[in-house]
Coordinates of C-alpha atoms and ligand atoms in Angstrom, one line a residue:
M1 CA -0.3 -32.3 33.1
R2 CA 1.1 -35.6 32.2
K3 CA 4.4 -35.7 30.4
N4 CA 3.0 -37.7 27.5
S5 CA 0.0 -35.4 26.8
I6 CA -0.6 -34.2 23.3
K7 CA -0.2 -30.6 22.7
I8 CA -3.1 -29.3 20.7
A9 CA -3.7 -25.8 19.3
V10 CA -7.5 -25.1 19.2
I11 CA -7.8 -22.4 16.7
F12 CA -11.1 -20.4 16.9
G13 CA -12.8 -17.0 16.2
G14 CA -11.8 -16.1 12.6
R15 CA -12.7 -13.6 10.0
S16 CA -16.2 -14.8 9.3
A17 CA -19.7 -14.0 10.1
E18 CA -19.8 -16.9 12.2
H19 CA -17.0 -15.7 14.6
D20 CA -19.2 -15.8 17.7
V21 CA -20.5 -19.2 17.1
S22 CA -16.9 -20.4 16.8
L23 CA -16.1 -18.8 20.4
R24 CA -19.0 -21.1 21.8
S25 CA -17.8 -24.2 19.9
A26 CA -14.2 -23.8 20.9
E27 CA -15.1 -23.3 24.5
S28 CA -17.0 -26.7 24.5
V29 CA -14.1 -28.3 22.9
F30 CA -11.7 -26.9 25.5
R31 CA -13.9 -28.0 28.4
A32 CA -14.0 -31.6 27.0
M33 CA -10.2 -31.9 26.7
S34 CA -8.9 -33.6 29.8
P35 CA -5.8 -31.9 31.0
D36 CA -4.5 -35.4 31.9
R37 CA -4.3 -36.2 28.1
Y38 CA -4.2 -32.9 26.3
E39 CA -2.2 -29.7 26.6
V40 CA -4.4 -27.2 25.0
V41 CA -3.2 -23.9 23.5
P42 CA -6.2 -21.7 22.5
V43 CA -5.3 -19.7 19.5
L44 CA -7.7 -16.8 18.7
I45 CA -8.1 -15.4 15.3
T46 CA -9.6 -11.9 15.6
R47 CA -12.3 -10.5 13.5
E48 CA -9.5 -8.7 11.6
G49 CA -7.6 -11.9 11.0
A50 CA -4.8 -11.4 13.7
W51 CA -3.6 -14.6 15.5
Y52 CA -2.9 -14.7 19.3
R53 CA -2.0 -17.3 21.7
M54 CA -4.5 -17.2 24.6
P55 CA -4.2 -18.5 28.1
P56 CA -5.5 -22.0 28.6
E57 CA -8.6 -20.8 30.4
I58 CA -12.2 -20.7 29.7
S59 CA -12.2 -16.8 29.9
S60 CA -10.1 -17.0 26.6
F61 CA -13.3 -17.9 24.7
A62 CA -15.4 -15.0 25.9
P63 CA -16.6 -12.6 23.2
G64 CA -14.7 -9.3 23.2
V65 CA -11.7 -10.4 25.1
V66 CA -8.7 -8.2 24.1
P67 CA -5.6 -10.4 23.7
K68 CA -2.1 -9.2 24.7
E69 CA -0.1 -7.7 22.0
T70 CA 3.0 -9.7 23.1
D71 CA 1.0 -12.9 22.6
R72 CA 0.8 -12.4 18.9
L73 CA 1.5 -15.6 16.8
L74 CA 2.4 -16.2 13.2
F75 CA 1.7 -19.4 11.4
S76 CA 4.6 -20.6 9.1
P77 CA 3.8 -22.6 5.9
D78 CA 7.3 -23.9 6.1
P79 CA 7.2 -27.4 7.5
T80 CA 10.5 -27.1 9.1
H81 CA 9.2 -24.5 11.4
R82 CA 6.4 -27.0 12.5
G83 CA 3.8 -24.3 12.6
F84 CA 3.5 -21.5 15.1
L85 CA 6.0 -18.8 15.6
Q86 CA 6.0 -16.2 18.3
I87 CA 7.8 -12.9 18.2
G88 CA 9.7 -12.4 21.5
E89 CA 10.0 -9.2 23.3
G90 CA 13.4 -8.5 21.8
G91 CA 12.1 -9.2 18.4
E92 CA 13.5 -12.8 18.3
I93 CA 11.5 -15.5 16.6
L94 CA 10.5 -18.3 18.8
S95 CA 8.8 -21.5 17.7
M96 CA 5.8 -22.9 19.4
Y97 CA 5.6 -26.5 18.7
V98 CA 2.2 -28.3 18.8
D99 CA 1.4 -31.9 17.9
L100 CA -1.9 -31.2 16.2
V101 CA -4.2 -28.4 15.3
F102 CA -8.0 -28.6 16.0
P103 CA -9.8 -25.9 13.8
V104 CA -12.9 -24.9 15.4
L105 CA -13.9 -22.1 12.9
H106 CA -17.2 -21.9 11.1
G107 CA -17.7 -20.3 7.7
T108 CA -15.3 -18.4 5.6
H109 CA -11.4 -18.4 6.2
G110 CA -11.9 -21.5 8.5
E111 CA -14.4 -24.0 7.4
D112 CA -13.7 -23.3 3.5
G113 CA -10.4 -24.9 3.0
T114 CA -8.1 -21.8 3.4
L115 CA -6.9 -22.6 6.7
Q116 CA -6.7 -26.3 5.9
G117 CA -4.4 -25.2 3.0
L118 CA -2.1 -23.5 5.2
L119 CA -2.0 -26.5 7.6
E120 CA -1.3 -28.8 4.6
L121 CA 1.7 -26.5 3.6
A122 CA 3.0 -26.7 7.0
N123 CA 2.6 -30.5 7.0
M124 CA 0.7 -30.1 10.4
P125 CA -1.8 -32.9 11.5
Y126 CA -5.3 -31.4 12.0
V127 CA -8.9 -32.4 12.9
G128 CA -11.5 -32.5 10.2
C129 CA -11.8 -32.3 6.5
G130 CA -9.0 -31.4 4.1
V131 CA -8.8 -28.7 1.5
L132 CA -11.0 -30.2 -1.2
A133 CA -13.8 -31.3 1.1
S134 CA -13.8 -28.0 3.1
A135 CA -13.9 -26.0 -0.1
V136 CA -16.6 -28.0 -1.9
G137 CA -18.6 -28.3 1.4
M138 CA -18.5 -24.5 1.8
D139 CA -19.8 -23.7 -1.7
K140 CA -23.5 -24.6 -1.9
V141 CA -23.4 -24.9 -5.7
L142 CA -20.5 -27.2 -6.0
M143 CA -21.6 -29.4 -3.1
K144 CA -25.0 -29.9 -4.8
C145 CA -23.3 -30.9 -8.0
A146 CA -21.1 -33.4 -6.1
F147 CA -24.2 -34.8 -4.4
R148 CA -26.3 -35.1 -7.6
D149 CA -23.4 -36.8 -9.4
N150 CA -23.2 -39.4 -6.7
G151 CA -26.9 -40.4 -7.0
L152 CA -28.3 -38.2 -4.3
S153 CA -31.4 -36.1 -4.7
V154 CA -31.1 -32.3 -4.5
G155 CA -33.7 -29.6 -5.1
P156 CA -33.9 -27.5 -8.2
F157 CA -31.6 -24.6 -7.9
F158 CA -29.7 -22.0 -10.1
W159 CA -26.9 -19.6 -9.4
F160 CA -25.3 -16.4 -10.7
L161 CA -22.5 -13.9 -10.0
R162 CA -22.7 -10.3 -8.9
S163 CA -21.3 -9.3 -12.2
E164 CA -23.9 -11.2 -14.2
W165 CA -26.6 -9.6 -11.9
E166 CA -25.2 -6.2 -12.6
Q167 CA -24.9 -6.7 -16.5
D168 CA -28.0 -8.8 -17.3
R169 CA -30.4 -8.3 -14.4
D170 CA -33.5 -8.5 -16.8
S171 CA -32.7 -12.1 -18.0
I172 CA -32.3 -13.2 -14.5
L173 CA -35.5 -11.5 -13.4
E174 CA -37.3 -13.2 -16.3
S175 CA -36.1 -16.7 -15.4
M176 CA -37.3 -16.0 -11.9
L177 CA -40.8 -15.5 -13.1
R178 CA -41.0 -19.1 -14.2
R179 CA -40.1 -20.3 -10.8
P180 CA -42.8 -21.3 -8.2
F181 CA -42.9 -19.4 -4.9
P182 CA -41.6 -19.5 -2.3
F183 CA -37.9 -19.9 -3.1
F184 CA -34.7 -19.4 -1.1
V185 CA -31.9 -16.9 -2.0
K186 CA -28.6 -17.6 -0.4
P187 CA -25.0 -16.7 -0.6
A188 CA -23.0 -19.6 -2.0
N189 CA -20.4 -19.6 0.6
L190 CA -21.6 -19.0 4.2
G191 CA -23.5 -20.8 7.0
S192 CA -25.6 -20.2 10.1
S193 CA -28.4 -18.9 7.6
V194 CA -26.6 -15.6 7.5
G195 CA -27.7 -13.7 4.4
I196 CA -30.5 -16.2 3.5
S197 CA -33.9 -15.1 2.6
R198 CA -37.2 -17.0 2.0
V199 CA -38.8 -15.2 -0.9
T200 CA -42.7 -15.4 -1.3
C201 CA -43.2 -12.6 -3.9
M202 CA -41.3 -11.1 -6.7
E203 CA -41.3 -7.6 -4.9
D204 CA -38.9 -9.2 -2.3
F205 CA -36.5 -10.7 -4.7
E206 CA -34.3 -7.8 -5.3
A207 CA -33.7 -7.1 -1.5
A208 CA -33.0 -10.8 -1.0
V209 CA -30.4 -10.7 -3.9
S210 CA -28.8 -7.5 -2.4
L211 CA -28.6 -9.1 1.1
A212 CA -27.1 -12.3 -0.4
F213 CA -24.5 -10.4 -2.4
S214 CA -23.4 -8.4 0.6
Y215 CA -21.9 -11.7 1.8
D216 CA -20.7 -13.2 -1.4
R217 CA -20.1 -12.5 -5.1
K218 CA -22.0 -15.8 -5.9
I219 CA -25.5 -16.6 -4.9
L220 CA -28.0 -19.3 -5.5
V221 CA -31.6 -19.5 -5.8
E222 CA -33.4 -22.6 -4.6
D223 CA -37.0 -23.9 -4.9
A224 CA -38.4 -24.5 -1.3
I225 CA -38.5 -28.2 -0.5
Q226 CA -41.6 -29.3 1.5
G227 CA -40.5 -31.8 4.2
R228 CA -39.2 -32.5 7.4
E229 CA -35.6 -31.2 8.2
L230 CA -33.2 -33.9 9.2
E231 CA -29.6 -33.7 10.2
V232 CA -27.2 -36.6 10.4
A233 CA -23.6 -36.6 12.0
V234 CA -21.0 -38.4 10.1
L235 CA -17.6 -39.5 11.7
G236 CA -14.5 -41.3 10.2
N237 CA -12.2 -41.1 7.4
D238 CA -12.2 -43.5 4.5
A239 CA -14.9 -45.7 6.1
P240 CA -17.2 -43.0 7.6
V241 CA -20.3 -43.9 9.8
A242 CA -23.5 -42.1 10.3
S243 CA -25.2 -41.3 13.6
V244 CA -29.0 -41.6 14.1
A245 CA -30.9 -38.8 12.4
G246 CA -32.1 -35.7 14.4
E247 CA -34.9 -33.4 13.4
V248 CA -35.1 -29.6 13.4
I249 CA -38.5 -28.1 13.9
A250 CA -38.3 -24.3 13.3
H251 CA -41.0 -22.0 14.5
S252 CA -40.2 -19.0 12.2
N253 CA -40.7 -19.4 8.3
F254 CA -37.4 -21.3 8.2
Y255 CA -34.5 -22.2 10.5
D256 CA -33.0 -18.8 10.3
Y257 CA -29.9 -17.1 12.4
E258 CA -32.3 -15.8 15.0
E259 CA -33.7 -19.2 15.7
K260 CA -30.4 -20.8 15.6
Y261 CA -28.7 -18.5 17.9
I262 CA -30.7 -15.8 19.5
R263 CA -34.3 -16.9 20.3
D264 CA -33.3 -20.5 20.6
T265 CA -36.8 -21.5 19.8
A266 CA -36.2 -24.2 17.2
E267 CA -36.8 -27.7 18.5
L268 CA -34.0 -30.2 18.1
I269 CA -35.5 -33.8 18.3
I270 CA -32.8 -36.2 18.9
P271 CA -33.1 -38.9 17.8
A272 CA -35.9 -37.9 15.3
D273 CA -39.1 -39.9 15.5
L274 CA -38.7 -41.7 12.2
E275 CA -39.7 -45.0 10.8
P276 CA -36.6 -47.3 10.8
V277 CA -36.5 -47.2 7.0
H278 CA -36.2 -43.5 6.9
N279 CA -33.6 -43.3 9.6
E280 CA -31.6 -45.8 7.5
T281 CA -31.9 -44.0 4.2
A282 CA -31.0 -40.6 6.0
G283 CA -27.8 -42.3 7.3
K284 CA -26.9 -43.7 3.8
A285 CA -27.6 -40.4 2.2
A286 CA -25.3 -38.6 4.9
V287 CA -22.3 -41.1 4.2
T288 CA -22.8 -40.8 0.4
A289 CA -22.7 -37.0 0.8
F290 CA -19.6 -37.2 2.9
R291 CA -17.8 -39.5 0.4
A292 CA -19.1 -37.2 -2.5
V293 CA -16.9 -34.3 -1.2
D294 CA -14.2 -36.8 0.0
G295 CA -14.7 -35.8 3.6
S296 CA -12.5 -36.8 6.5
G297 CA -13.0 -36.5 10.3
L298 CA -16.4 -35.0 10.7
A299 CA -19.3 -33.5 9.0
R300 CA -23.1 -33.0 9.5
V301 CA -25.3 -33.6 6.6
D302 CA -28.6 -31.7 6.4
M303 CA -31.6 -33.0 4.3
F304 CA -35.3 -33.0 3.9
L305 CA -37.6 -36.0 4.2
T306 CA -40.3 -35.2 1.9
P307 CA -44.0 -36.4 2.5
D308 CA -43.5 -39.3 0.0
G309 CA -40.5 -40.5 2.0
E310 CA -37.7 -39.2 -0.4
I311 CA -34.5 -37.8 1.1
V312 CA -33.4 -34.5 -0.6
V313 CA -30.0 -33.5 0.6
N314 CA -29.6 -29.8 1.5
E315 CA -26.0 -29.3 2.5
I316 CA -23.0 -30.7 4.3
N317 CA -21.2 -28.7 7.0
T318 CA -17.6 -29.8 7.5
L319 CA -17.2 -28.0 10.7
P320 CA -20.8 -28.0 12.2
G321 CA -21.6 -26.3 15.4
F322 CA -19.8 -28.1 18.1
T323 CA -21.0 -26.7 21.5
S324 CA -21.9 -29.4 23.9
I325 CA -25.6 -28.6 23.1
S326 CA -25.2 -28.5 19.2
M327 CA -26.8 -31.0 17.0
Y328 CA -23.5 -32.8 15.8
P329 CA -22.3 -33.9 19.3
K330 CA -25.9 -34.5 20.5
L331 CA -26.4 -36.9 17.7
W332 CA -23.4 -38.9 18.6
E333 CA -24.4 -38.9 22.2
A334 CA -27.7 -40.3 21.1
S335 CA -25.8 -43.0 19.0
G336 CA -23.7 -43.8 22.2
L337 CA -20.6 -41.6 21.9
A338 CA -20.2 -39.0 24.6
Y339 CA -18.8 -35.5 23.8
D340 CA -15.3 -36.2 25.3
C341 CA -15.0 -39.5 23.5
L342 CA -16.1 -37.8 20.3
V343 CA -13.2 -35.3 20.7
D344 CA -10.8 -38.1 21.5
K345 CA -11.9 -39.9 18.3
L346 CA -11.5 -36.8 16.1
V347 CA -7.9 -36.5 17.4
V348 CA -7.2 -40.1 16.6
L349 CA -8.9 -39.8 13.1
A350 CA -6.7 -36.7 12.5
M351 CA -3.5 -38.5 13.4
E352 CA -4.5 -41.5 11.2
R353 CA -5.1 -39.2 8.2
Y354 CA -1.8 -37.5 8.8
E355 CA 0.1 -40.7 8.9
I356 CA -1.5 -42.0 5.8
K357 CA -0.6 -38.8 4.0
Q358 CA 3.1 -39.3 5.0
L359 CA 3.1 -42.4 2.9
V360 CA 2.5 -40.4 -0.3
R361 CA 5.8 -39.8 -2.1
T362 CA 6.8 -36.3 -2.8
D363 CA 9.7 -37.3 -4.9
R364 CA 10.0 -39.3 -8.1
Ligands
LIG401 N1 -34.5 -25.3 -0.4 C1 -35.0 -25.0 0.7 N2 -36.2 -25.5 1.0 C2 -36.8 -25.4 2.2 N3 -36.1 -24.9 3.2 C3 -34.8 -24.4 3.0 C4 -34.2 -24.5 1.7 N4 -33.1 -24.0 1.7 C5 -32.9 -23.6 3.1 N5 -33.9 -23.7 3.8 C6 -34.1 -23.4 5.2 O1 -33.1 -22.4 5.6 C7 -32.2 -22.9 6.5 C8 -30.7 -22.5 6.2 O2 -30.3 -22.8 5.0 P1 -29.0 -23.7 4.7 O3 -29.0 -24.0 3.2 O4 -29.0 -24.9 5.6 O5 -27.9 -22.6 5.0 P2 -26.8 -22.5 6.0 O6 -25.5 -23.1 5.5 O7 -26.7 -21.1 6.4 O8 -27.3 -23.3 7.3 C9 -32.3 -24.4 6.5 O9 -31.9 -25.1 7.6 C10 -33.9 -24.6 6.2 O10 -34.7 -24.4 7.3
LIG402 MG1 -28.0 -25.4 7.3

């Protein structure tokens, strides 16, 4: 390890339905970080939410690893602590200085702005979107409102809370009768297709609602959009750029959890076979979506290309799947940026964003 290497905490795992996906993404990030340039400290957040410093080895990212109780970490929101604290064997508090945090957490408590809020309080530089972009990008209702307000097309949708469903189910059912089948029922705040159902008849609606409510207190119902499913990677801070578009061809009814992570049958076509004009409009829509949520660092924007050539934006993912075979890094590879260079670039963007934030006055 060189003396001038950057010390980076890669935080992974997390109290989320996407815990396992995070393990795989973090392992890829770890592999890509050259020990000549980076000293990586893997920090595991367990499914229960406990934080542990893990050895800097690939085995730290395996599912089911039991961390050592003596490696337990705390994260202090007090900027004078500079982040991580470790409790020594005699009960003494030791600080663990890092230069930067690379959150590789998907879904709730990681991609949704909560972790980013803690990092902001600690004044710690970190990779990726800030609190606002992360939170808006996690809520499928608010993100669609932001997209729409910035001139993007989104499909018809409506949303309701569990309490409204419990108190006034009949009026929700009644408004459903006016919608065309099929439609999608989704938890507002999740990813990886967890809790999502494609509903083709009214008999299946209540089961879909129960499933979605088991993951969130807010759900949305969306009309199904006919079209090809495109994904575009965005990279940058205030002047973000788009990769080429990729296409997902799912072989089940939709691109569900099984196809994403278990059967692995979905085809990822990178780059998508598109007319140049569609590649360009997809890229422009992705950058607009990124700016609409005030993104920074990275995000993947997913959209549909309808048969009449319209782009309908589906969602933004502020911490997209990041394994070396995931769409986000593959799109950059196809655009001329290799995985390890992408990781370097994200670190530089994080430092730039941090430095710009330091210029903001906190006094009168
Ligand atoms: N309105 C829709 N029309 C058509 N397909 C949809 C629609 N919404 C979701 N899907 C399908 O379901 C998948 C998962 O939905 P998505 O909104 O992307 O949730 P997640 O955040 O879990 O990835 C999409 O990749 C797509 O295949
Ligand atoms: Mg998606």
